[in-house]
PDB file of C-alpha atoms in Angstrom:
ATOM      1  CA  MET A1133      89.338  50.425  -8.398  1.00  0.00           C
ATOM      2  CA  PRO A1134      86.664  47.509  -8.930  1.00  0.00           C
ATOM      3  CA  ILE A1135      89.157  44.914  -7.848  1.00  0.00           C
ATOM      4  CA  GLU A1136      89.720  46.965  -4.477  1.00  0.00           C
ATOM      5  CA  SER A1137      85.961  47.076  -3.925  1.00  0.00           C
ATOM      6  CA  LEU A1138      85.594  43.480  -4.659  1.00  0.00           C
ATOM      7  CA  LEU A1139      88.289  42.837  -2.154  1.00  0.00           C
ATOM      8  CA  PHE A1140      86.867  44.667   0.270  1.00  0.00           C
ATOM      9  CA  ALA A1141      83.597  43.165  -0.055  1.00  0.00           C
ATOM     10  CA  ILE A1142      85.268  39.496   0.233  1.00  0.00           C
ATOM     11  CA  ASP A1143      86.930  40.298   3.448  1.00  0.00           C
ATOM     12  CA  VAL A1144      83.775  41.276   4.763  1.00  0.00           C
ATOM     13  CA  THR A1145      81.432  38.400   3.799  1.00  0.00           C
ATOM     14  CA  LEU A1146      84.535  35.678   3.518  1.00  0.00           C
ATOM     15  CA  PRO A1147      84.903  35.252   7.406  1.00  0.00           C
ATOM     16  CA  ILE A1148      81.006  34.944   8.129  1.00  0.00           C
ATOM     17  CA  SER A1149      80.837  32.630   5.369  1.00  0.00           C
ATOM     18  CA  LEU A1150      83.446  30.062   6.363  1.00  0.00           C
ATOM     19  CA  LEU A1151      82.140  29.833   9.826  1.00  0.00           C
ATOM     20  CA  ILE A1152      78.704  29.048   8.482  1.00  0.00           C
ATOM     21  CA  ALA A1153      80.365  26.611   5.820  1.00  0.00           C
ATOM     22  CA  LEU A1154      82.669  25.083   9.139  1.00  0.00           C
ATOM     23  CA  GLY A1155      78.468  24.999  10.596  1.00  0.00           C
ATOM     24  CA  ILE A1156      77.602  22.694   7.673  1.00  0.00           C
ATOM     25  CA  VAL A1157      80.609  20.695   7.316  1.00  0.00           C
ATOM     26  CA  PHE A1158      80.817  20.046  11.139  1.00  0.00           C
ATOM     27  CA  LYS A1159      77.296  18.551  10.877  1.00  0.00           C
ATOM     28  CA  ARG A1160      78.096  16.486   7.845  1.00  0.00           C
ATOM     29  CA  ILE A1161      81.182  14.516   9.776  1.00  0.00           C
ATOM     30  CA  ARG A1162      78.933  14.609  12.940  1.00  0.00           C
ATOM     31  CA  TRP A1163      81.454  16.451  14.984  1.00  0.00           C
ATOM     32  CA  ILE A1164      78.041  18.570  16.081  1.00  0.00           C
ATOM     33  CA  ASN A1165      74.476  17.406  15.627  1.00  0.00           C
ATOM     34  CA  GLU A1166      70.801  18.845  15.732  1.00  0.00           C
ATOM     35  CA  GLU A1167      71.141  18.988  19.502  1.00  0.00           C
ATOM     36  CA  PHE A1168      74.105  21.149  19.255  1.00  0.00           C
ATOM     37  CA  ALA A1169      72.276  23.664  16.777  1.00  0.00           C
ATOM     38  CA  ILE A1170      69.252  23.808  19.262  1.00  0.00           C
ATOM     39  CA  VAL A1171      71.057  24.231  22.589  1.00  0.00           C
ATOM     40  CA  GLY A1172      73.608  26.678  21.046  1.00  0.00           C
ATOM     41  CA  SER A1173      70.864  28.780  19.456  1.00  0.00           C
ATOM     42  CA  ARG A1174      69.177  29.046  22.706  1.00  0.00           C
ATOM     43  CA  LEU A1175      71.936  30.170  24.893  1.00  0.00           C
ATOM     44  CA  VAL A1176      73.080  32.541  22.220  1.00  0.00           C
ATOM     45  CA  PHE A1177      69.539  33.814  22.403  1.00  0.00           C
ATOM     46  CA  ASN A1178      69.190  33.769  26.117  1.00  0.00           C
ATOM     47  CA  VAL A1179      72.419  34.428  27.189  1.00  0.00           C
ATOM     48  CA  THR A1180      75.272  35.403  25.244  1.00  0.00           C
ATOM     49  CA  LEU A1181      73.402  37.833  22.682  1.00  0.00           C
ATOM     50  CA  PRO A1182      71.744  39.900  25.614  1.00  0.00           C
ATOM     51  CA  CYS A1183      75.060  40.336  27.057  1.00  0.00           C
ATOM     52  CA  LEU A1184      76.734  41.395  23.923  1.00  0.00           C
ATOM     53  CA  LEU A1185      73.751  43.957  23.333  1.00  0.00           C
ATOM     54  CA  PHE A1186      73.803  44.971  27.106  1.00  0.00           C
ATOM     55  CA  VAL A1187      77.748  45.788  26.970  1.00  0.00           C
ATOM     56  CA  ASN A1188      77.772  47.428  23.976  1.00  0.00           C
ATOM     57  CA  ILE A1189      74.543  49.533  24.610  1.00  0.00           C
ATOM     58  CA  ALA A1190      75.396  50.303  28.285  1.00  0.00           C
ATOM     59  CA  LYS A1191      78.716  52.009  28.032  1.00  0.00           C
ATOM     60  CA  THR A1192      77.531  53.928  24.923  1.00  0.00           C
ATOM     61  CA  ASP A1193      76.771  57.715  25.579  1.00  0.00           C
ATOM     62  CA  LEU A1194      73.503  57.758  23.794  1.00  0.00           C
ATOM     63  CA  SER A1195      73.058  61.671  23.842  1.00  0.00           C
ATOM     64  CA  VAL A1196      76.045  61.924  21.619  1.00  0.00           C
ATOM     65  CA  THR A1197      76.052  58.635  19.537  1.00  0.00           C
ATOM     66  CA  THR A1198      72.204  57.670  18.963  1.00  0.00           C
ATOM     67  CA  PRO A1199      71.567  57.976  15.295  1.00  0.00           C
ATOM     68  CA  SER A1200      68.192  59.253  15.984  1.00  0.00           C
ATOM     69  CA  TYR A1201      67.503  60.012  12.002  1.00  0.00           C
ATOM     70  CA  LEU A1202      68.556  56.651  10.592  1.00  0.00           C
ATOM     71  CA  LEU A1203      66.667  55.053  13.516  1.00  0.00           C
ATOM     72  CA  ILE A1204      63.432  56.671  12.210  1.00  0.00           C
ATOM     73  CA  PHE A1205      64.286  56.455   8.715  1.00  0.00           C
ATOM     74  CA  ALA A1206      64.854  52.200   9.642  1.00  0.00           C
ATOM     75  CA  ALA A1207      61.718  51.938  11.854  1.00  0.00           C
ATOM     76  CA  ILE A1208      59.509  53.682   8.964  1.00  0.00           C
ATOM     77  CA  ALA A1209      61.075  51.313   6.253  1.00  0.00           C
ATOM     78  CA  THR A1210      60.589  48.106   8.354  1.00  0.00           C
ATOM     79  CA  THR A1211      56.731  49.098   8.768  1.00  0.00           C
ATOM     80  CA  GLY A1212      56.433  49.595   5.481  1.00  0.00           C
ATOM     81  CA  ILE A1213      57.954  46.591   4.397  1.00  0.00           C
ATOM     82  CA  PHE A1214      55.919  44.405   6.397  1.00  0.00           C
ATOM     83  CA  LEU A1215      52.681  46.393   5.325  1.00  0.00           C
ATOM     84  CA  LEU A1216      53.321  45.498   1.827  1.00  0.00           C
ATOM     85  CA  PHE A1217      54.142  41.709   1.923  1.00  0.00           C
ATOM     86  CA  ASN A1218      51.079  41.336   4.037  1.00  0.00           C
ATOM     87  CA  LEU A1219      49.126  42.772   1.234  1.00  0.00           C
ATOM     88  CA  LEU A1220      51.063  40.611  -1.090  1.00  0.00           C
ATOM     89  CA  ALA A1221      50.516  37.650   1.265  1.00  0.00           C
ATOM     90  CA  LEU A1222      46.340  38.018   0.508  1.00  0.00           C
ATOM     91  CA  ASN A1223      47.182  36.836  -2.823  1.00  0.00           C
ATOM     92  CA  ILE A1224      48.331  33.296  -1.450  1.00  0.00           C
ATOM     93  CA  LYS A1225      45.379  30.732  -1.707  1.00  0.00           C
ATOM     94  CA  GLN A1226      46.604  28.482   1.282  1.00  0.00           C
ATOM     95  CA  GLN A1227      45.758  30.517   4.182  1.00  0.00           C
ATOM     96  CA  GLU A1228      48.537  28.832   6.242  1.00  0.00           C
ATOM     97  CA  THR A1229      51.445  30.058   3.875  1.00  0.00           C
ATOM     98  CA  ARG A1230      50.527  33.615   4.052  1.00  0.00           C
ATOM     99  CA  GLY A1231      52.035  34.453   7.328  1.00  0.00           C
ATOM    100  CA  ALA A1232      55.182  32.205   6.570  1.00  0.00           C
ATOM    101  CA  PHE A1233      55.665  33.971   3.443  1.00  0.00           C
ATOM    102  CA  ALA A1234      55.198  37.475   4.820  1.00  0.00           C
ATOM    103  CA  GLN A1235      57.335  36.998   7.729  1.00  0.00           C
ATOM    104  CA  GLY A1236      60.147  35.140   5.996  1.00  0.00           C
ATOM    105  CA  ALA A1237      60.669  37.962   3.320  1.00  0.00           C
ATOM    106  CA  CYS A1238      60.819  40.598   5.855  1.00  0.00           C
ATOM    107  CA  ARG A1239      62.417  39.316   9.157  1.00  0.00           C
ATOM    108  CA  GLY A1240      66.395  39.486   9.061  1.00  0.00           C
ATOM    109  CA  ASN A1241      68.824  37.758  11.039  1.00  0.00           C
ATOM    110  CA  MET A1242      70.096  41.345  12.155  1.00  0.00           C
ATOM    111  CA  ALA A1243      71.264  40.166  15.657  1.00  0.00           C
ATOM    112  CA  ILE A1244      73.665  37.464  14.514  1.00  0.00           C
ATOM    113  CA  ILE A1245      74.769  37.774  10.961  1.00  0.00           C
ATOM    114  CA  GLY A1246      73.904  41.502  10.792  1.00  0.00           C
ATOM    115  CA  LEU A1247      76.079  42.230  13.879  1.00  0.00           C
ATOM    116  CA  ALA A1248      79.018  40.143  12.415  1.00  0.00           C
ATOM    117  CA  LEU A1249      78.676  41.683   8.926  1.00  0.00           C
ATOM    118  CA  CYS A1250      78.723  45.284  10.366  1.00  0.00           C
ATOM    119  CA  VAL A1251      81.623  44.459  12.581  1.00  0.00           C
ATOM    120  CA  SER A1252      83.626  42.821   9.692  1.00  0.00           C
ATOM    121  CA  ALA A1253      82.979  45.675   7.302  1.00  0.00           C
ATOM    122  CA  PHE A1254      83.771  49.004   9.426  1.00  0.00           C
ATOM    123  CA  GLY A1255      85.586  47.340  12.492  1.00  0.00           C
ATOM    124  CA  GLU A1256      84.471  47.644  16.136  1.00  0.00           C
ATOM    125  CA  SER A1257      83.545  51.498  15.652  1.00  0.00           C
ATOM    126  CA  ALA A1258      80.556  50.017  13.929  1.00  0.00           C
ATOM    127  CA  GLN A1259      79.729  47.679  16.673  1.00  0.00           C
ATOM    128  CA  ALA A1260      77.744  50.715  18.888  1.00  0.00           C
ATOM    129  CA  LEU A1261      75.931  51.829  15.787  1.00  0.00           C
ATOM    130  CA  ALA A1262      74.763  48.519  14.728  1.00  0.00           C
ATOM    131  CA  SER A1263      73.754  47.559  18.364  1.00  0.00           C
ATOM    132  CA  MET A1264      71.542  50.762  18.569  1.00  0.00           C
ATOM    133  CA  TYR A1265      69.915  50.112  15.337  1.00  0.00           C
ATOM    134  CA  LEU A1266      69.312  46.379  16.795  1.00  0.00           C
ATOM    135  CA  ALA A1267      68.119  47.754  19.863  1.00  0.00           C
ATOM    136  CA  ALA A1268      65.318  49.871  17.943  1.00  0.00           C
ATOM    137  CA  ILE A1269      64.407  47.674  15.217  1.00  0.00           C
ATOM    138  CA  VAL A1270      64.136  44.083  16.728  1.00  0.00           C
ATOM    139  CA  ILE A1271      61.342  45.054  18.874  1.00  0.00           C
ATOM    140  CA  LEU A1272      59.212  46.305  15.892  1.00  0.00           C
ATOM    141  CA  TYR A1273      60.413  42.990  14.105  1.00  0.00           C
ATOM    142  CA  ASN A1274      58.851  40.643  17.148  1.00  0.00           C
ATOM    143  CA  VAL A1275      55.675  43.046  17.194  1.00  0.00           C
ATOM    144  CA  TYR A1276      55.262  42.507  13.555  1.00  0.00           C
ATOM    145  CA  SER A1277      55.883  39.223  13.390  1.00  0.00           C
ATOM    146  CA  ILE A1278      53.372  38.082  15.725  1.00  0.00           C
ATOM    147  CA  LEU A1279      50.590  40.281  14.242  1.00  0.00           C
ATOM    148  CA  THR A1280      51.457  38.826  11.006  1.00  0.00           C
ATOM    149  CA  LEU A1281      51.302  35.546  11.775  1.00  0.00           C
ATOM    150  CA  TYR A1282      47.787  35.647  13.816  1.00  0.00           C
ATOM    151  CA  TYR A1283      46.178  37.870  11.181  1.00  0.00           C
ATOM    152  CA  HIS A1284      46.823  35.450   8.446  1.00  0.00           C
ATOM    153  CA  GLN A1285      45.913  32.516  10.685  1.00  0.00           C
ATOM    154  CA  SER A1286      42.544  34.020  11.542  1.00  0.00           C
ATOM    155  CA  ALA A1287      42.997  34.598  15.220  1.00  0.00           C
ATOM    156  CA  THR A1288      43.170  37.845  16.779  1.00  0.00           C
ATOM    157  CA  ALA A1289      46.685  39.179  18.266  1.00  0.00           C
ATOM    158  CA  SER A1290      45.319  40.762  21.501  1.00  0.00           C
ATOM    159  CA  MET A1291      47.532  43.589  22.997  1.00  0.00           C
ATOM    160  CA  LYS A1292      48.433  41.225  25.925  1.00  0.00           C
ATOM    161  CA  LEU A1293      49.616  38.614  23.719  1.00  0.00           C
ATOM    162  CA  VAL A1294      51.916  40.904  22.018  1.00  0.00           C
ATOM    163  CA  ALA A1295      53.045  42.912  25.281  1.00  0.00           C
ATOM    164  CA  LEU A1296      53.960  39.487  27.117  1.00  0.00           C
ATOM    165  CA  SER A1297      55.919  38.387  24.087  1.00  0.00           C
ATOM    166  CA  VAL A1298      57.951  41.253  24.052  1.00  0.00           C
ATOM    167  CA  LEU A1299      58.454  41.765  27.696  1.00  0.00           C
ATOM    168  CA  LYS A1300      59.488  38.499  27.921  1.00  0.00           C
ATOM    169  CA  ASN A1301      62.026  38.582  25.141  1.00  0.00           C
ATOM    170  CA  PRO A1302      65.930  38.481  26.435  1.00  0.00           C
ATOM    171  CA  LEU A1303      66.977  40.903  23.757  1.00  0.00           C
ATOM    172  CA  ALA A1304      64.128  43.824  24.511  1.00  0.00           C
ATOM    173  CA  ILE A1305      64.678  42.860  28.251  1.00  0.00           C
ATOM    174  CA  ALA A1306      68.703  43.539  27.856  1.00  0.00           C
ATOM    175  CA  ILE A1307      68.065  46.305  25.507  1.00  0.00           C
ATOM    176  CA  VAL A1308      65.777  48.193  28.141  1.00  0.00           C
ATOM    177  CA  LEU A1309      68.143  47.558  31.105  1.00  0.00           C
ATOM    178  CA  ALA A1310      71.121  48.856  28.806  1.00  0.00           C
ATOM    179  CA  ILE A1311      69.279  51.993  27.731  1.00  0.00           C
ATOM    180  CA  ILE A1312      68.554  52.691  31.780  1.00  0.00           C
ATOM    181  CA  VAL A1313      72.076  52.173  32.802  1.00  0.00           C
ATOM    182  CA  ALA A1314      73.324  54.220  29.613  1.00  0.00           C
ATOM    183  CA  LEU A1315      70.870  57.202  30.402  1.00  0.00           C
ATOM    184  CA  VAL A1316      70.868  57.255  34.252  1.00  0.00           C
ATOM    185  CA  PRO A1317      74.171  57.651  36.216  1.00  0.00           C
ATOM    186  CA  ILE A1318      74.747  54.390  37.593  1.00  0.00           C
ATOM    187  CA  GLN A1319      78.145  52.893  38.292  1.00  0.00           C
ATOM    188  CA  LEU A1320      77.611  49.443  37.643  1.00  0.00           C
ATOM    189  CA  PRO A1321      81.258  47.235  38.764  1.00  0.00           C
ATOM    190  CA  GLU A1322      83.663  46.575  36.151  1.00  0.00           C
ATOM    191  CA  LEU A1323      83.943  42.982  36.795  1.00  0.00           C
ATOM    192  CA  LEU A1324      80.105  42.747  35.539  1.00  0.00           C
ATOM    193  CA  TYR A1325      80.824  44.173  32.461  1.00  0.00           C
ATOM    194  CA  GLU A1326      84.188  42.088  32.074  1.00  0.00           C
ATOM    195  CA  SER A1327      82.457  38.931  32.712  1.00  0.00           C
ATOM    196  CA  GLY A1328      79.488  40.171  30.035  1.00  0.00           C
ATOM    197  CA  SER A1329      82.001  40.743  27.759  1.00  0.00           C
ATOM    198  CA  TYR A1330      83.525  37.098  28.054  1.00  0.00           C
ATOM    199  CA  LEU A1331      80.068  35.693  27.252  1.00  0.00           C
ATOM    200  CA  ALA A1332      79.591  38.352  24.576  1.00  0.00           C
ATOM    201  CA  GLN A1333      82.628  37.272  22.737  1.00  0.00           C
ATOM    202  CA  MET A1334      80.772  33.870  22.290  1.00  0.00           C
ATOM    203  CA  THR A1335      77.886  35.040  20.424  1.00  0.00           C
ATOM    204  CA  LEU A1336      79.218  35.456  16.852  1.00  0.00           C
ATOM    205  CA  PRO A1337      81.189  32.103  16.532  1.00  0.00           C
ATOM    206  CA  LEU A1338      78.531  29.867  18.164  1.00  0.00           C
ATOM    207  CA  ALA A1339      75.798  31.522  16.682  1.00  0.00           C
ATOM    208  CA  LEU A1340      77.162  31.136  13.039  1.00  0.00           C
ATOM    209  CA  LEU A1341      78.104  27.530  13.839  1.00  0.00           C
ATOM    210  CA  CYS A1342      74.390  27.002  14.633  1.00  0.00           C
ATOM    211  CA  VAL A1343      73.303  28.664  11.808  1.00  0.00           C
ATOM    212  CA  GLY A1344      75.384  26.158   9.268  1.00  0.00           C
ATOM    213  CA  ALA A1345      74.164  23.034  11.560  1.00  0.00           C
ATOM    214  CA  SER A1346      70.712  24.077  11.028  1.00  0.00           C
ATOM    215  CA  ILE A1347      70.484  24.398   7.206  1.00  0.00           C
ATOM    216  CA  ARG A1348      68.932  21.487   5.553  1.00  0.00           C
ATOM    217  CA  LEU A1349      69.663  21.342   1.994  1.00  0.00           C
ATOM    218  CA  GLN A1350      66.618  18.979   1.434  1.00  0.00           C
ATOM    219  CA  GLU A1351      63.982  21.292   2.728  1.00  0.00           C
ATOM    220  CA  PHE A1352      64.427  22.975  -0.678  1.00  0.00           C
ATOM    221  CA  LYS A1353      61.910  22.644  -3.177  1.00  0.00           C
ATOM    222  CA  ALA A1354      60.922  23.776  -6.688  1.00  0.00           C
ATOM    223  CA  SER A1355      58.532  26.566  -5.026  1.00  0.00           C
ATOM    224  CA  LYS A1356      57.541  29.788  -6.721  1.00  0.00           C
ATOM    225  CA  LEU A1357      57.035  31.467  -3.086  1.00  0.00           C
ATOM    226  CA  LEU A1358      60.221  30.206  -1.568  1.00  0.00           C
ATOM    227  CA  TYR A1359      62.231  32.012  -4.399  1.00  0.00           C
ATOM    228  CA  ILE A1360      60.238  35.181  -4.339  1.00  0.00           C
ATOM    229  CA  ALA A1361      60.423  35.480  -0.554  1.00  0.00           C
ATOM    230  CA  ILE A1362      64.139  34.880  -0.682  1.00  0.00           C
ATOM    231  CA  ALA A1363      64.551  37.637  -3.584  1.00  0.00           C
ATOM    232  CA  SER A1364      62.612  39.794  -1.877  1.00  0.00           C
ATOM    233  CA  LYS A1365      64.735  39.347   1.472  1.00  0.00           C
ATOM    234  CA  ILE A1366      68.025  39.714   0.348  1.00  0.00           C
ATOM    235  CA  VAL A1367      67.876  41.636  -3.214  1.00  0.00           C
ATOM    236  CA  PHE A1368      64.541  43.694  -3.381  1.00  0.00           C
ATOM    237  CA  ILE A1369      64.500  45.327   0.278  1.00  0.00           C
ATOM    238  CA  PRO A1370      68.030  45.997   0.556  1.00  0.00           C
ATOM    239  CA  LEU A1371      68.337  47.525  -2.681  1.00  0.00           C
ATOM    240  CA  VAL A1372      65.227  49.995  -2.686  1.00  0.00           C
ATOM    241  CA  THR A1373      65.939  50.757   1.313  1.00  0.00           C
ATOM    242  CA  THR A1374      69.436  51.587   0.618  1.00  0.00           C
ATOM    243  CA  VAL A1375      68.867  53.868  -2.633  1.00  0.00           C
ATOM    244  CA  ILE A1376      66.267  55.786  -0.715  1.00  0.00           C
ATOM    245  CA  GLY A1377      68.390  55.921   2.278  1.00  0.00           C
ATOM    246  CA  TYR A1378      71.271  57.514   0.064  1.00  0.00           C
ATOM    247  CA  LEU A1379      68.833  59.993  -1.342  1.00  0.00           C
ATOM    248  CA  CYS A1380      68.053  60.948   2.144  1.00  0.00           C
ATOM    249  CA  GLY A1381      71.486  61.875   2.776  1.00  0.00           C
ATOM    250  CA  PHE A1382      73.106  58.444   4.666  1.00  0.00           C
ATOM    251  CA  ARG A1383      76.716  57.804   3.624  1.00  0.00           C
ATOM    252  CA  ASN A1384      79.673  55.782   4.938  1.00  0.00           C
ATOM    253  CA  GLU A1385      78.946  53.836   8.326  1.00  0.00           C
ATOM    254  CA  GLU A1386      75.541  54.405   8.378  1.00  0.00           C
ATOM    255  CA  LEU A1387      74.094  53.711   5.063  1.00  0.00           C
ATOM    256  CA  GLY A1388      76.387  50.363   5.319  1.00  0.00           C
ATOM    257  CA  VAL A1389      75.090  49.040   8.260  1.00  0.00           C
ATOM    258  CA  LEU A1390      71.669  50.179   6.774  1.00  0.00           C
ATOM    259  CA  TYR A1391      72.312  48.158   3.869  1.00  0.00           C
ATOM    260  CA  ILE A1392      73.760  45.203   5.739  1.00  0.00           C
ATOM    261  CA  MET A1393      70.716  44.896   8.285  1.00  0.00           C
ATOM    262  CA  MET A1394      68.393  44.799   5.304  1.00  0.00           C
ATOM    263  CA  ALA A1395      70.119  42.545   3.466  1.00  0.00           C
ATOM    264  CA  THR A1396      70.566  39.639   6.245  1.00  0.00           C
ATOM    265  CA  PRO A1397      68.735  36.678   5.807  1.00  0.00           C
ATOM    266  CA  THR A1398      65.692  35.469   7.299  1.00  0.00           C
ATOM    267  CA  ALA A1399      65.881  35.080  10.676  1.00  0.00           C
ATOM    268  CA  ALA A1400      66.078  31.466  12.572  1.00  0.00           C
ATOM    269  CA  ALA A1401      63.884  32.610  15.009  1.00  0.00           C
ATOM    270  CA  ALA A1402      61.275  32.725  12.387  1.00  0.00           C
ATOM    271  CA  TYR A1403      60.467  28.783  12.356  1.00  0.00           C
ATOM    272  CA  PRO A1404      59.521  28.325  15.937  1.00  0.00           C
ATOM    273  CA  MET A1405      57.282  31.155  16.088  1.00  0.00           C
ATOM    274  CA  VAL A1406      55.205  29.509  12.965  1.00  0.00           C
ATOM    275  CA  ARG A1407      55.487  25.963  13.846  1.00  0.00           C
ATOM    276  CA  ALA A1408      53.933  27.177  17.316  1.00  0.00           C
ATOM    277  CA  ILE A1409      51.019  29.296  15.583  1.00  0.00           C
ATOM    278  CA  GLY A1410      50.364  26.254  13.142  1.00  0.00           C
ATOM    279  CA  GLY A1411      51.732  28.179   9.867  1.00  0.00           C
ATOM    280  CA  ASP A1412      53.450  26.466   6.943  1.00  0.00           C
ATOM    281  CA  HIS A1413      56.984  25.894   8.659  1.00  0.00           C
ATOM    282  CA  HIS A1414      58.187  23.681   5.943  1.00  0.00           C
ATOM    283  CA  LEU A1415      58.476  26.898   3.983  1.00  0.00           C
ATOM    284  CA  THR A1416      59.714  28.653   6.514  1.00  0.00           C
ATOM    285  CA  ALA A1417      62.555  26.507   7.352  1.00  0.00           C
ATOM    286  CA  ALA A1418      63.456  26.612   3.380  1.00  0.00           C
ATOM    287  CA  ILE A1419      63.384  30.702   3.316  1.00  0.00           C
ATOM    288  CA  ILE A1420      65.777  30.445   6.418  1.00  0.00           C
ATOM    289  CA  ALA A1421      68.006  28.027   4.495  1.00  0.00           C
ATOM    290  CA  GLY A1422      68.041  29.375   1.190  1.00  0.00           C
ATOM    291  CA  SER A1423      68.338  33.098   2.105  1.00  0.00           C
ATOM    292  CA  THR A1424      71.299  32.590   4.288  1.00  0.00           C
ATOM    293  CA  LEU A1425      73.076  30.412   1.287  1.00  0.00           C
ATOM    294  CA  PHE A1426      72.363  32.980  -1.160  1.00  0.00           C
ATOM    295  CA  SER A1427      72.901  35.741   1.164  1.00  0.00           C
ATOM    296  CA  MET A1428      76.845  35.311   1.078  1.00  0.00           C
ATOM    297  CA  PHE A1429      76.942  36.283  -2.930  1.00  0.00           C
ATOM    298  CA  SER A1430      74.135  38.839  -2.628  1.00  0.00           C
ATOM    299  CA  THR A1431      75.829  40.522   0.202  1.00  0.00           C
ATOM    300  CA  THR A1432      79.266  40.410  -1.120  1.00  0.00           C
ATOM    301  CA  LEU A1433      78.152  42.251  -4.571  1.00  0.00           C
ATOM    302  CA  GLY A1434      75.870  44.418  -2.598  1.00  0.00           C
ATOM    303  CA  LEU A1435      79.042  45.634  -0.269  1.00  0.00           C
ATOM    304  CA  PHE A1436      81.256  45.606  -3.656  1.00  0.00           C
ATOM    305  CA  LEU A1437      78.853  47.975  -5.681  1.00  0.00           C
ATOM    306  CA  LEU A1438      78.381  50.261  -2.598  1.00  0.00           C
ATOM    307  CA  HIS A1439      82.233  50.592  -2.025  1.00  0.00           C
ATOM    308  CA  TYR A1440      82.773  50.927  -6.227  1.00  0.00           C
ATOM    309  CA  LEU A1441      80.210  53.881  -6.055  1.00  0.00           C
ATOM    310  CA  GLY A1442      82.294  55.619  -3.006  1.00  0.00           C
ATOM    311  CA  TRP A1443      78.715  55.523  -1.105  1.00  0.00           C
ATOM    312  CA  VAL A1444      80.479  53.792   1.812  1.00  0.00           C
TER     313      VAL A1444
END
């Protein structure tokens, strides 16, 4: 029934949207400020999110539950998406804008909003599946983003630079350690898992408040590239990949996780990378803000359609 499908979609996205909206409101009434958003995001990226990934993956039986077909499909799709938008970016006259556009249209906030939506849509059972998806694709996101930004800045992204960036990434470190623990019969103290779980439970509410607090409505401007990037990230890319995924045989939780991860708004981590390399950070900030706001509606509509069609 259409009403049931609509209620399903609203139930999934409304809690996430409310937390982001609270972040906006709390900043407006000065309960939190820009410094809170910066420090909170740093805490999530360096501590709580790595703990969440480690606990989820380390306690997963990879030999049984690893969705290898889904991960291969997602890796191929991600590679193709980055290649396509890097080619499209070559048509942009301003060189410093090319990398910002390509990364903004491709790099999703899977770690924060993606995980939250997957759990909200399919329950705790989907958290391990979504974590494995994130574990595989987040490394590709980091490598492709670095290559994209350096390529369009007329600088050469050396293998050493790419390797160091990935090796120093807290998410990558947590993922590698968790996979080792999951594959090798290493019995870690339960106290370690319990402490990690407490930190992990902070991740989603804190991160979503920080996303809301970091949105600056004044950064919007009538830019054709801005709205092309936003539409590509939250409409075109998830629509095409989900339809192809359905044709390839994905259903239920796997198809739902694929759609949600592809439909996530642009990752906030894109901003400091563009600014450090000297790209168009104003465009990047606007893409992050716009895709985050509009994704509340686009994701609700997408989940409604998937549920109504019986795909999930």
